[in-house]
PDB file of C-alpha atoms in Angstrom:
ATOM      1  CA  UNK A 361     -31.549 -49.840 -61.560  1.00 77.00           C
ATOM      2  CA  UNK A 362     -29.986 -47.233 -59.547  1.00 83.00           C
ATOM      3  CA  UNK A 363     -31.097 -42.991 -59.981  1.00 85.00           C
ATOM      4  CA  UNK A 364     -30.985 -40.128 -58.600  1.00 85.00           C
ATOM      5  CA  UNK A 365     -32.722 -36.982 -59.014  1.00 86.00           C
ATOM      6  CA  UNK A 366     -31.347 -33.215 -58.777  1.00 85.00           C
ATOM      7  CA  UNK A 367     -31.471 -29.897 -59.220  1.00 86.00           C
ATOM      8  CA  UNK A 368     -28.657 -28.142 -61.638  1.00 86.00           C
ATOM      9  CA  UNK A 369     -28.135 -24.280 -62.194  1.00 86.00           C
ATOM     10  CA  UNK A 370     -26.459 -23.604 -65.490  1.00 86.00           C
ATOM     11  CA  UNK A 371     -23.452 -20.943 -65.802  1.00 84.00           C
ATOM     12  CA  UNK A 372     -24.417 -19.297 -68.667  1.00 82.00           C
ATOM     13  CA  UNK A 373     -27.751 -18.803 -66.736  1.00 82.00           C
ATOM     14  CA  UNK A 374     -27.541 -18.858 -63.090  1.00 82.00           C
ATOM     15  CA  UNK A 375     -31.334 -18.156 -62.450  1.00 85.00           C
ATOM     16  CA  UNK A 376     -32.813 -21.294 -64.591  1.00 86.00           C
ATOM     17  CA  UNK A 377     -33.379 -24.607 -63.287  1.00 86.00           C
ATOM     18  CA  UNK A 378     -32.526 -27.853 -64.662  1.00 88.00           C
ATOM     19  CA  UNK A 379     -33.916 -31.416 -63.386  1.00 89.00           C
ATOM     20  CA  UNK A 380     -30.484 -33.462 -64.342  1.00 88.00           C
ATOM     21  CA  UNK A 381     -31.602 -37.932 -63.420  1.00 88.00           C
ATOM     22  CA  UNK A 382     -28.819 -39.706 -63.164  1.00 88.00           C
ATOM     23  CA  UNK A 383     -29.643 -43.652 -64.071  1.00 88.00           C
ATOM     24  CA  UNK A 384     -26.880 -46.602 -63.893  1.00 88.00           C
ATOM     25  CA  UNK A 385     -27.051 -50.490 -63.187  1.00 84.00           C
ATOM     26  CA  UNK A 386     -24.325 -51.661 -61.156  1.00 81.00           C
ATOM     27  CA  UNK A 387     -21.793 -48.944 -61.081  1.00 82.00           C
ATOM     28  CA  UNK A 388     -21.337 -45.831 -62.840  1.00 82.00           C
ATOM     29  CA  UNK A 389     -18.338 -46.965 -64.147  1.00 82.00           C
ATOM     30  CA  UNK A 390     -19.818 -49.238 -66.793  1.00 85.00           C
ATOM     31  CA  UNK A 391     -22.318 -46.509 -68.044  1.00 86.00           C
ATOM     32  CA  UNK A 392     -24.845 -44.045 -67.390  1.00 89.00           C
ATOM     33  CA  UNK A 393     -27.985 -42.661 -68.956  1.00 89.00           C
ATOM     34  CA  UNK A 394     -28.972 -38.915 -68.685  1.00 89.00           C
ATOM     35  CA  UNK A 395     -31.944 -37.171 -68.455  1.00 89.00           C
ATOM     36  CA  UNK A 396     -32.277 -33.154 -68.380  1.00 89.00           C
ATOM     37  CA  UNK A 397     -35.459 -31.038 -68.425  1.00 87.00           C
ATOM     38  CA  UNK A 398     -36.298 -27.593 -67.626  1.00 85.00           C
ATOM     39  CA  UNK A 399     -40.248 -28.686 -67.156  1.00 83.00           C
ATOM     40  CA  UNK A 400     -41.145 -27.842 -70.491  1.00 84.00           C
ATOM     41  CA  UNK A 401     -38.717 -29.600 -72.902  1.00 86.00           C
ATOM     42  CA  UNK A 402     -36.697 -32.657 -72.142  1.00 88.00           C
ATOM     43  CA  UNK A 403     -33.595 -34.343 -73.285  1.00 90.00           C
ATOM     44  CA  UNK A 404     -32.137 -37.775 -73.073  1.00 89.00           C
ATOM     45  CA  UNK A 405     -29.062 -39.480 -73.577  1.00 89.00           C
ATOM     46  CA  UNK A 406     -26.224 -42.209 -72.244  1.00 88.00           C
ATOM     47  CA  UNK A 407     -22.796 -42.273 -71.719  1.00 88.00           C
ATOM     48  CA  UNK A 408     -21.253 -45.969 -72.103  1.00 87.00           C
ATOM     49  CA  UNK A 409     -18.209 -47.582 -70.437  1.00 86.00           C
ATOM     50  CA  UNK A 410     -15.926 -46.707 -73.331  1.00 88.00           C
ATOM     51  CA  UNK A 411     -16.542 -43.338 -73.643  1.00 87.00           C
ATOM     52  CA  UNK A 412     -15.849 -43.285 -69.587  1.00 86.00           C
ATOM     53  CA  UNK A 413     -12.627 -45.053 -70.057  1.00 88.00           C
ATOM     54  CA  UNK A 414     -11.557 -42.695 -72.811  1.00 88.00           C
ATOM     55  CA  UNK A 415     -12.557 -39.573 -70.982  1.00 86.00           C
ATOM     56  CA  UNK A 416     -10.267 -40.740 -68.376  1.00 86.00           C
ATOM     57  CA  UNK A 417      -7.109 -41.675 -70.610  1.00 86.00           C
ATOM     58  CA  UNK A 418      -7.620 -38.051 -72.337  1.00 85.00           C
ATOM     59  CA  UNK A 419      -7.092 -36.181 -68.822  1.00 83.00           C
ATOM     60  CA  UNK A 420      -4.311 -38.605 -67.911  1.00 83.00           C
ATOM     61  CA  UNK A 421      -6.605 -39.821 -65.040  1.00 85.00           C
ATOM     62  CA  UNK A 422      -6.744 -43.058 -63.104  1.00 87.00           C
ATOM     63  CA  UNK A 423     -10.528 -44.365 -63.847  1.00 87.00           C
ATOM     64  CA  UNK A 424     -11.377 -45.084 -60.570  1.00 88.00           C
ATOM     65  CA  UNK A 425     -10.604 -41.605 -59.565  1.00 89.00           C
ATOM     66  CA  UNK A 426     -12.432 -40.507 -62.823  1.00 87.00           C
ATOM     67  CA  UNK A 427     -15.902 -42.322 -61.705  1.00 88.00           C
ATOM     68  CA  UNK A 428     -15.447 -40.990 -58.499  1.00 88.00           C
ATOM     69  CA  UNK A 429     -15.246 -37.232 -59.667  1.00 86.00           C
ATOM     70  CA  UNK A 430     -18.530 -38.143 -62.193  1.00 87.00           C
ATOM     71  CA  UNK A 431     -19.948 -39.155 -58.703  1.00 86.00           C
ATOM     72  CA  UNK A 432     -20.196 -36.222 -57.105  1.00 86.00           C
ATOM     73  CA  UNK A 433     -20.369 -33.688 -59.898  1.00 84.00           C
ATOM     74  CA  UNK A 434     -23.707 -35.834 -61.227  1.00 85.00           C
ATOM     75  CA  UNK A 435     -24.891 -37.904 -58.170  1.00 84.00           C
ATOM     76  CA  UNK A 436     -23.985 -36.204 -55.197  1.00 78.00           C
ATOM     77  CA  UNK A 437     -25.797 -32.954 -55.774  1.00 68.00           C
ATOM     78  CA  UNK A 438     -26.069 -30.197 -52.981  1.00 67.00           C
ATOM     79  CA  UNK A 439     -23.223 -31.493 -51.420  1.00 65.00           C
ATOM     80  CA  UNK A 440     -20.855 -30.905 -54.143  1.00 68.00           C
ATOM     81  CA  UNK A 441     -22.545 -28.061 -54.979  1.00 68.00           C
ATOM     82  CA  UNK A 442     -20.056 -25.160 -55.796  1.00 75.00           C
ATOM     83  CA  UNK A 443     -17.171 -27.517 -56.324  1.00 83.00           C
ATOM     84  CA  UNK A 444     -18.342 -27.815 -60.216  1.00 85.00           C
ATOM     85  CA  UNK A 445     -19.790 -26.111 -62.984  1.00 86.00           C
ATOM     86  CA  UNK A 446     -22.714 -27.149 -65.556  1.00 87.00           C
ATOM     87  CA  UNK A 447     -22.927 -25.921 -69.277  1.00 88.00           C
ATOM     88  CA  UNK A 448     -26.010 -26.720 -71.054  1.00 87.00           C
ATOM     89  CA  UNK A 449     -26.168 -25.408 -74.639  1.00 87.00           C
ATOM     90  CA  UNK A 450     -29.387 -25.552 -76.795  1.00 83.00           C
ATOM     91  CA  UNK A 451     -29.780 -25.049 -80.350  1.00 80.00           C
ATOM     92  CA  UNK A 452     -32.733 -23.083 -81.375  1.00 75.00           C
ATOM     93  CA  UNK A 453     -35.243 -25.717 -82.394  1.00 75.00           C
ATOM     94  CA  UNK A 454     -34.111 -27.437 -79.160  1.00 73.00           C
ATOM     95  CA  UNK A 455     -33.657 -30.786 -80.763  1.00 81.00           C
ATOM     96  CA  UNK A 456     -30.656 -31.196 -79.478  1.00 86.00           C
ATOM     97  CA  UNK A 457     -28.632 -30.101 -76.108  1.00 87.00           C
ATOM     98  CA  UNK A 458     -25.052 -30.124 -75.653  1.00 89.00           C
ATOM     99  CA  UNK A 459     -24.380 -30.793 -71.752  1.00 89.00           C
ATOM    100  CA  UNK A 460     -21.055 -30.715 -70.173  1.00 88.00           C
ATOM    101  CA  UNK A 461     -19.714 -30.586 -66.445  1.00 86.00           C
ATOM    102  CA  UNK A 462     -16.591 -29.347 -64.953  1.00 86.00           C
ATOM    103  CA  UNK A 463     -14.769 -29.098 -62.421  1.00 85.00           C
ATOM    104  CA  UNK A 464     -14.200 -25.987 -60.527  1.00 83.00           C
ATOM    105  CA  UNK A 465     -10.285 -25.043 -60.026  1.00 82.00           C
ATOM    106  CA  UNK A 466      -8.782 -21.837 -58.493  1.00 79.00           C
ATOM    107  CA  UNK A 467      -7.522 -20.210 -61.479  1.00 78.00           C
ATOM    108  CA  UNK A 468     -10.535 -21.961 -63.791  1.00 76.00           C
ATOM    109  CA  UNK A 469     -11.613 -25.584 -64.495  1.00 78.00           C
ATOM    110  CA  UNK A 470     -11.103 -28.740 -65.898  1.00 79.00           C
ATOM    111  CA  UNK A 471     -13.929 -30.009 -68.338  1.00 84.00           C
ATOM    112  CA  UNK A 472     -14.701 -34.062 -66.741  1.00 85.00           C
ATOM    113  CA  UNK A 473     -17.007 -35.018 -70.104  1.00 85.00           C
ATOM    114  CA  UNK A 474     -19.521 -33.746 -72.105  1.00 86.00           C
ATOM    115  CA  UNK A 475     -22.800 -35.082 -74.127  1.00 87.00           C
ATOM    116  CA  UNK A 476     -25.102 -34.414 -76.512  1.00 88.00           C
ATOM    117  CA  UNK A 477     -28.655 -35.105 -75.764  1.00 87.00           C
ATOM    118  CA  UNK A 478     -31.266 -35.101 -78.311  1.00 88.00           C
ATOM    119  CA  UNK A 479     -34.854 -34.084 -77.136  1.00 87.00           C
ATOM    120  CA  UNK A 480     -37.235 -36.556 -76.306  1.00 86.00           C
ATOM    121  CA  UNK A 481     -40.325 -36.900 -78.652  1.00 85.00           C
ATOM    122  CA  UNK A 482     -43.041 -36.778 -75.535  1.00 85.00           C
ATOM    123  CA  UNK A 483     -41.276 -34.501 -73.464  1.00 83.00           C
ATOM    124  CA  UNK A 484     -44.360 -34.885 -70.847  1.00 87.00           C
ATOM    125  CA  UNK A 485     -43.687 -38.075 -70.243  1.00 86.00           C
ATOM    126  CA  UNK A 486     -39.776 -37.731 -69.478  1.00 86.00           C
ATOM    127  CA  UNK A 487     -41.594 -35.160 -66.952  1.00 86.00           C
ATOM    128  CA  UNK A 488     -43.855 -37.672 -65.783  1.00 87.00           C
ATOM    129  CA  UNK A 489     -41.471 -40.028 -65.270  1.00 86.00           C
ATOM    130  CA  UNK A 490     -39.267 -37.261 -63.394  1.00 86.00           C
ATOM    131  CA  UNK A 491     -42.644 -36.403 -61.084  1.00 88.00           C
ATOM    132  CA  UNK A 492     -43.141 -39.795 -60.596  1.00 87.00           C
ATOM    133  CA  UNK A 493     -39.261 -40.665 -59.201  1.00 85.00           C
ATOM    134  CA  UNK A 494     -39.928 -37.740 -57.190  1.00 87.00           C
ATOM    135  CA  UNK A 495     -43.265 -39.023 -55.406  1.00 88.00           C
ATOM    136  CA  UNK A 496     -41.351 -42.466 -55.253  1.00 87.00           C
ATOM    137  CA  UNK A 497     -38.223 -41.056 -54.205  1.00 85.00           C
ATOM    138  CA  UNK A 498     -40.748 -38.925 -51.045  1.00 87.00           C
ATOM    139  CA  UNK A 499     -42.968 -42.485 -50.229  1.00 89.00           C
ATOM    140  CA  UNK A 500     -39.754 -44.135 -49.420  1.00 89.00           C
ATOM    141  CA  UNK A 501     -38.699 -41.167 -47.577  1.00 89.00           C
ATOM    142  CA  UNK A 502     -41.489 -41.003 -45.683  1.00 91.00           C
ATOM    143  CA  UNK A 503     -41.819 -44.870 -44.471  1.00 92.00           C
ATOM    144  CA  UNK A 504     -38.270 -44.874 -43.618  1.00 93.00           C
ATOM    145  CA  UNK A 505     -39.180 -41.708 -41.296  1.00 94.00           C
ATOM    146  CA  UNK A 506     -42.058 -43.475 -40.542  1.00 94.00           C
ATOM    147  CA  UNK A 507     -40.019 -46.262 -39.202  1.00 93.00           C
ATOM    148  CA  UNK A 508     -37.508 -44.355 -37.602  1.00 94.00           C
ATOM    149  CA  UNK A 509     -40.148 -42.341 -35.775  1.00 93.00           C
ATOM    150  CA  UNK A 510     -41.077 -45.888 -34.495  1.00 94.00           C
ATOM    151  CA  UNK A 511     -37.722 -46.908 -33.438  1.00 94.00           C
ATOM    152  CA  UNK A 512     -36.920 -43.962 -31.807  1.00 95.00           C
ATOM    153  CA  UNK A 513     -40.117 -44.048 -29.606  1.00 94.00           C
ATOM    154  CA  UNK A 514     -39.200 -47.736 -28.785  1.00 94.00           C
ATOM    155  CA  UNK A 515     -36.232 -46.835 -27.559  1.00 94.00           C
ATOM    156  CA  UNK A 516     -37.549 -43.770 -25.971  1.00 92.00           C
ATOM    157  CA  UNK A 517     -39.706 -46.137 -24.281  1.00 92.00           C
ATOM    158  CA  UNK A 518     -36.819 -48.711 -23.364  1.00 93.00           C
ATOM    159  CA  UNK A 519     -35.029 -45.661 -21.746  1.00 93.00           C
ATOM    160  CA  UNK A 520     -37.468 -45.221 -19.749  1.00 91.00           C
ATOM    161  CA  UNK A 521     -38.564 -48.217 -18.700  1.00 92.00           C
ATOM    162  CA  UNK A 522     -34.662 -48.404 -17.989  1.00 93.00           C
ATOM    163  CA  UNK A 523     -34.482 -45.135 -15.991  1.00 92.00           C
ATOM    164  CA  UNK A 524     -37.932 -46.506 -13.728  1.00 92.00           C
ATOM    165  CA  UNK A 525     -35.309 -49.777 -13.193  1.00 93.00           C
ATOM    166  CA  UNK A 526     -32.373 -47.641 -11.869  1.00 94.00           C
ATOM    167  CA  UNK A 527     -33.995 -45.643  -9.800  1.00 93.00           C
ATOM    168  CA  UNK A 528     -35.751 -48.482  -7.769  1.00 93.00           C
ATOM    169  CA  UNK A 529     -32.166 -50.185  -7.844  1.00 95.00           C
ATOM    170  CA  UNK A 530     -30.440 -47.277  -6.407  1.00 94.00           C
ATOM    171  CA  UNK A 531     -33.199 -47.232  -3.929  1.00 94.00           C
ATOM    172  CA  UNK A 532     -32.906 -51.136  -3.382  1.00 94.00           C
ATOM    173  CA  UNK A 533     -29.188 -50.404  -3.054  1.00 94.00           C
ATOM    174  CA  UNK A 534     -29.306 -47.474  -0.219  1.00 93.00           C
ATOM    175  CA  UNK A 535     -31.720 -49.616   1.695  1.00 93.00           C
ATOM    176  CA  UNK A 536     -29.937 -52.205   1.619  1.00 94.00           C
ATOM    177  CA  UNK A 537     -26.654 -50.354   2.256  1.00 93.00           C
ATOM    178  CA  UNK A 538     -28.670 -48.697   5.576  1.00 93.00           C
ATOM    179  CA  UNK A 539     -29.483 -52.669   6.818  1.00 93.00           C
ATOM    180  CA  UNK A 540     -25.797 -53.633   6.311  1.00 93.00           C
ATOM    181  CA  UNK A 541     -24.367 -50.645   8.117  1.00 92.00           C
ATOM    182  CA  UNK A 542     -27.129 -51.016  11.205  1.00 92.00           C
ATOM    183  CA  UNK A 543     -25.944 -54.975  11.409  1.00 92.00           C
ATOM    184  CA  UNK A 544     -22.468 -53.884  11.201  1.00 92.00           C
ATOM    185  CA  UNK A 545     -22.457 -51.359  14.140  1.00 92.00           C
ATOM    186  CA  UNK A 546     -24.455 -54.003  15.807  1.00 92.00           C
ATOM    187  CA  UNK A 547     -21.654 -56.233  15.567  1.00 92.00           C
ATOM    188  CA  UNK A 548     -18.546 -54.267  15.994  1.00 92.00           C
ATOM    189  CA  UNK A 549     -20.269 -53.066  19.419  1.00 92.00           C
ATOM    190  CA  UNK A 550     -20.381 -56.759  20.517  1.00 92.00           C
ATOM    191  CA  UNK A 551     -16.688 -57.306  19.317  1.00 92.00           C
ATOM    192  CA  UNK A 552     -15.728 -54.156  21.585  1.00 92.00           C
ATOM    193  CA  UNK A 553     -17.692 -55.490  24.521  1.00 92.00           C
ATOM    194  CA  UNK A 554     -16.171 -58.659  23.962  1.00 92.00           C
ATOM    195  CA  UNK A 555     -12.563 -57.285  24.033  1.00 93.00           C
ATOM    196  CA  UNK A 556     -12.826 -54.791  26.718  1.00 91.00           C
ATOM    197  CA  UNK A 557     -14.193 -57.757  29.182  1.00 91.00           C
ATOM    198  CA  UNK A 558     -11.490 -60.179  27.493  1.00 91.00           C
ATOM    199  CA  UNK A 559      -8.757 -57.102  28.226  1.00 90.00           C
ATOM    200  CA  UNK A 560     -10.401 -56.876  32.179  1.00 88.00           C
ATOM    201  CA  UNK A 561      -9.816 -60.826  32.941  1.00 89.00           C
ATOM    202  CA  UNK A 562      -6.304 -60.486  31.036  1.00 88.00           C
ATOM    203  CA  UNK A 563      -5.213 -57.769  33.567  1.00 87.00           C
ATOM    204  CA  UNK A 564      -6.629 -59.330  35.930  1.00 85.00           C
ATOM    205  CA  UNK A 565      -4.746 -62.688  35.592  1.00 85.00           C
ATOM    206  CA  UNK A 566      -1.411 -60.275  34.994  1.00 82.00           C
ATOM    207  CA  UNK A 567      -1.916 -58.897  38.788  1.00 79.00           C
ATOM    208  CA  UNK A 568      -0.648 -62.168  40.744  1.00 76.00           C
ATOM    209  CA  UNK A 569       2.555 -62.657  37.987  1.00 69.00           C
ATOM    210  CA  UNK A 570       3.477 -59.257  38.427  1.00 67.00           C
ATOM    211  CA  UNK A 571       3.613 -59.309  42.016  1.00 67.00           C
ATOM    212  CA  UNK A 572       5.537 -62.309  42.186  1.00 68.00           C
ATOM    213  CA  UNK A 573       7.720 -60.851  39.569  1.00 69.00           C
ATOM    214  CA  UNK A 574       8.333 -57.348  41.451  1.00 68.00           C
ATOM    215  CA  UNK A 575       8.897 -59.397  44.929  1.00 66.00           C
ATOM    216  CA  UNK A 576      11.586 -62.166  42.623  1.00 71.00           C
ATOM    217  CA  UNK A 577      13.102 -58.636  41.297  1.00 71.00           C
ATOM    218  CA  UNK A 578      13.457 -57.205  44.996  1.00 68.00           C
ATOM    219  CA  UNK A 579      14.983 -59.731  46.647  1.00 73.00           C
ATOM    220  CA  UNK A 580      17.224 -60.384  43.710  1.00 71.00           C
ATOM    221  CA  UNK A 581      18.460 -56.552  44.246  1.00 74.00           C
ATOM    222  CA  UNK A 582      18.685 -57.275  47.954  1.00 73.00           C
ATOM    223  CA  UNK A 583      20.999 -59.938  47.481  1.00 73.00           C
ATOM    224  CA  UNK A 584      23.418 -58.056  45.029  1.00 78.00           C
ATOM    225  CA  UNK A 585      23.526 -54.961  47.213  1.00 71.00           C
ATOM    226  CA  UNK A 586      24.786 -57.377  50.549  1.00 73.00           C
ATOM    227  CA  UNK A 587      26.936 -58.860  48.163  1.00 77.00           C
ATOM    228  CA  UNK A 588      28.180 -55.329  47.484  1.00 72.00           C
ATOM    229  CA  UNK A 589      28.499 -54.948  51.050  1.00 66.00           C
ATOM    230  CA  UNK A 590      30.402 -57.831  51.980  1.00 67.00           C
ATOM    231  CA  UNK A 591      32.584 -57.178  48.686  1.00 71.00           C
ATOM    232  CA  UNK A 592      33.284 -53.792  49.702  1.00 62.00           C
ATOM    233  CA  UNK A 593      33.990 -55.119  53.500  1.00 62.00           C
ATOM    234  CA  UNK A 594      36.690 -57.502  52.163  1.00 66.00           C
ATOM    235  CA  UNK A 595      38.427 -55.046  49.942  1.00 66.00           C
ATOM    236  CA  UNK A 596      38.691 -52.234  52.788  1.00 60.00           C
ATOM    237  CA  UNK A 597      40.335 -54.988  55.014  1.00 60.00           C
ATOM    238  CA  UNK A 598      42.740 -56.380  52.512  1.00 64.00           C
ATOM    239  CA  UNK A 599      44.129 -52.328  52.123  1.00 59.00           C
ATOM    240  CA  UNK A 600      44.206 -51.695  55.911  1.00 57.00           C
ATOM    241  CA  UNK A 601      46.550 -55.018  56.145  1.00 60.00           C
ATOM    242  CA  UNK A 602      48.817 -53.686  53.399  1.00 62.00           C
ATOM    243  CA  UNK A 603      48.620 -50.165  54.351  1.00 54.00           C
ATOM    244  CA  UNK A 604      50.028 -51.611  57.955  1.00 54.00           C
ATOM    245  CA  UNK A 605      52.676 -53.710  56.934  1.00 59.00           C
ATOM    246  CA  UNK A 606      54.124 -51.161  54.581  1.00 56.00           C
ATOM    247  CA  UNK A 607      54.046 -48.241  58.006  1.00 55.00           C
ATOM    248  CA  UNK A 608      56.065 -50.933  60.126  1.00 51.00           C
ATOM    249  CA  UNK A 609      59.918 -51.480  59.573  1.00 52.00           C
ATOM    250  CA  UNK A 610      61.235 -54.691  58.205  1.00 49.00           C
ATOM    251  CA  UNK A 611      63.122 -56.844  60.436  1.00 45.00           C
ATOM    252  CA  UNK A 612      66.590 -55.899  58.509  1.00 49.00           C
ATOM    253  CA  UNK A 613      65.808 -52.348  59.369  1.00 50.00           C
ATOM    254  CA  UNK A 614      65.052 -53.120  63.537  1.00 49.00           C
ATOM    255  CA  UNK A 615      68.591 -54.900  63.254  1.00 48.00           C
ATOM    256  CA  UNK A 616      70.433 -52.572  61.174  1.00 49.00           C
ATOM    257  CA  UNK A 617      69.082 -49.694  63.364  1.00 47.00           C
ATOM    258  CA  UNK A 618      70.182 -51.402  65.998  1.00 47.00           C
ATOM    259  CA  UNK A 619      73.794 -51.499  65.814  1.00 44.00           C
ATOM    260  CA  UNK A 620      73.718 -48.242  64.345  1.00 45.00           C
ATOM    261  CA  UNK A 621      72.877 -46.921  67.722  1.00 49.00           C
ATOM    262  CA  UNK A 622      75.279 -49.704  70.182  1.00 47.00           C
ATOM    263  CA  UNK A 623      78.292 -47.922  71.591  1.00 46.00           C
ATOM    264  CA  UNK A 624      80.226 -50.517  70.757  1.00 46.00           C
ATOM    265  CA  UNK A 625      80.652 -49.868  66.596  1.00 42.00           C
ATOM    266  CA  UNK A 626      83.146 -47.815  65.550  1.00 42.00           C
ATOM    267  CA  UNK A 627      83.077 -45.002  62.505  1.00 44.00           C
ATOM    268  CA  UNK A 628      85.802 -45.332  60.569  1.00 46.00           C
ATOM    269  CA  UNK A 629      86.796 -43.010  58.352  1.00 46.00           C
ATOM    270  CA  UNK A 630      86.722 -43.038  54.687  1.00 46.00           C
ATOM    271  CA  UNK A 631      89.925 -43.757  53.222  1.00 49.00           C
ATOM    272  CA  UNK A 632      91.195 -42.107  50.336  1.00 43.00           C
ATOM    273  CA  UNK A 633      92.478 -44.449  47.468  1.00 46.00           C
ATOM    274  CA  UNK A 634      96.317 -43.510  46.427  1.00 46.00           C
ATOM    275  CA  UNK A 635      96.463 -41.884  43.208  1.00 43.00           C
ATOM    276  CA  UNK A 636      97.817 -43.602  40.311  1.00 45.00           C
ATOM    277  CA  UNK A 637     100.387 -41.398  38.783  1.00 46.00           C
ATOM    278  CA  UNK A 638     100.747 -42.668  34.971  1.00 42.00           C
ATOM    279  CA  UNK A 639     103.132 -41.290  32.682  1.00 43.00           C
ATOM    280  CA  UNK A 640     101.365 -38.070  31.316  1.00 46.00           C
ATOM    281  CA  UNK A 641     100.967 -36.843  27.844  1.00 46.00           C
ATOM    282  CA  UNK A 642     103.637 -33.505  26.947  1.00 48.00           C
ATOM    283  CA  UNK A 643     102.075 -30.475  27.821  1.00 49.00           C
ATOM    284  CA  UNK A 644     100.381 -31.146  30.676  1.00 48.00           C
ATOM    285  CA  UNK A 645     102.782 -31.073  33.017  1.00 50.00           C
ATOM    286  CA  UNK A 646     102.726 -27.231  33.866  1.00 49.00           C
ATOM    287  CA  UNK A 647      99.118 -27.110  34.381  1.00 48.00           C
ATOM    288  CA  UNK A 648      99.017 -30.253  36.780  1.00 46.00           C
ATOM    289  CA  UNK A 649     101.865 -28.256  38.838  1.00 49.00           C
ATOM    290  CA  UNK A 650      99.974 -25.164  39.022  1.00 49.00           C
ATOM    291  CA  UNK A 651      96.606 -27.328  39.772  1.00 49.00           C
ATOM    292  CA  UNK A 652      98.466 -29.439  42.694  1.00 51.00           C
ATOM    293  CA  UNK A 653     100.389 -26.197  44.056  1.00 51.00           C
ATOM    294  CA  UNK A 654      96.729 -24.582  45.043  1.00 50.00           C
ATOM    295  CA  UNK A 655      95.334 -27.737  46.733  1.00 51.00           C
ATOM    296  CA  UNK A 656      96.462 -27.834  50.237  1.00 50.00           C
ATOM    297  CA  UNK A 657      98.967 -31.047  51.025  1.00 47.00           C
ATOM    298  CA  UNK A 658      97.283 -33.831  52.527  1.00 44.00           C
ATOM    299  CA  UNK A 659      99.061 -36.631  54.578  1.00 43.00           C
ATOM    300  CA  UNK A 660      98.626 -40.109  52.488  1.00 45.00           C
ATOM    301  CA  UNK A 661      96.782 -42.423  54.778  1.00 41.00           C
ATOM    302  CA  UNK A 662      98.255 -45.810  54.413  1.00 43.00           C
ATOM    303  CA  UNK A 663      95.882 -48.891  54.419  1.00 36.00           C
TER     304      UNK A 663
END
């Protein structure tokens, strides 16, 4: 069996204290039993499944959502404390005690259930039982502190144990990262030795090519410039041989010339073709006259 165990402050009376145990089985949905003292008188009482079920129905609640509410207006305690209000009446023998809880709203409150709870014939022994949950309720407290103190110094003790590990890893590590980068200098100083004196035979192997090269290359341009030369030789000939033959006369032209200049050939003069008179079109007879009248009369030269 499940309880729990706190400490209620009436509204009517804000300043009095109630002990309110809360006891249940499996789940506070199928019942509950009640037990409220103020330390001098005590009451008892239970609430069953059905009357849960018809508490719920009455506020048009789903039940689930009903247990949970009972939960933390009667179980959860401080923190739900606030959120919901308690009402214990008494009558004045107080035989009986009429207990009800609510639940706070902003413009009032709901009621969740209510109880009565007749007093208990020995109430110290209901007290007895409350002082003895209580000293229960603190032994359990105190081994589970008891064994959390443990675990935490265990692991306090694993961390460092831990943090001893690390730091002689980093150490490990930089030592080992000092070797690596001494071996690696060490090495990349051979490899640059090695290929500056693998450089110094390559150039000198280069030398004898190049030389050969550079004398291939100048003889090479030797030959193209006489080629030039004799090219350039050629041409200039061909051009004085035209150039000559075009400044002296043709053969024709001696012979021609030649007669031109014997006493023997005759100029004759150039003879004037006979006109051909046609039959001319009316009205241009008058200015034909007047044309022929100013040209001065030549003899006709007959062939």
């Amino acid at each position: 069996m499940e309880k729990t165990l706190n400490r209620i402050h009436p509204v009517s009376d804000p300043e009095a204290t109630y002990f309110l145990q809360v006891s249940w089985e499996k789940d506070l949905g199928t019942g509950f039993g009640l037990l409220l003292s103020d330390g001098q008188c005590a009451w008892t009482g239970t609430v069953s499944e059905a009357e849960i079920s018809m508490e719920a129905a009455d506020m048009e609640m789903d039940k689930e959502k009903y247990v949970g509410e009972l939960k933390k207006a009667l179980v959860a305690g401080e923190e739900s404390a606030g959120r919901y209000n308690f009402v214990i009446s008494r009558d004045q023998e107080n035989r009986v005690c009429h207990f009800s809880y609510e639940r706070k709203l902003k413009d009032g409150s709901f009621r969740l259930g209510s109880v009565k709870l007749p007093e208990v014939p020995s109430p110290a022994e209901a007290v007895k039982e409350l002082i003895g949950y209580c000293l229960d309720s603190l032994g359990k407290l105190q081994a589970r502190n008891e064994h959390l103190q443990r675990e935490n110094e265990r692991l306090f003790s694993n961390w460092h144990d831990t943090e001893e590990r690390l730091e002689k890893c980093v150490e490990a590590k930089e030592e080992l990262e000092a070797d690596l980068y001494h071996r690696f200098v060490l090495v990349l100083n051979e490899k640059k030795a090695k290929i500056r004196s693998l450089q110094k035979l390559l150039s000198e192997a280069k030398e004898p090519a190049a030389d050969a090269k550079s004398s291939r290359s100048s003889m090479a341009t030797t030959q193209m410039a006489i080629k030039r030369e004799d090219d350039y030789a050629a041409t200039t000939d061909k051009e004085s041989e035209s150039l000559t033959q075009a400044m002296l006369p043709s053969a024709q032209e001696k012979a021609d010339s030649s007669l031109l200049g014997s006493p023997d050939f005759l100029s004759t003069p150039p003879r004037r073709k006979r006109r051909q008179r046609a039959a001319k079109p009316a009205g241009t007879g008058p200015k034909l006259a007047a044309y022929e009248a100013e040209q001065p009369q030549e003899e006709d030269i007959d062939c």
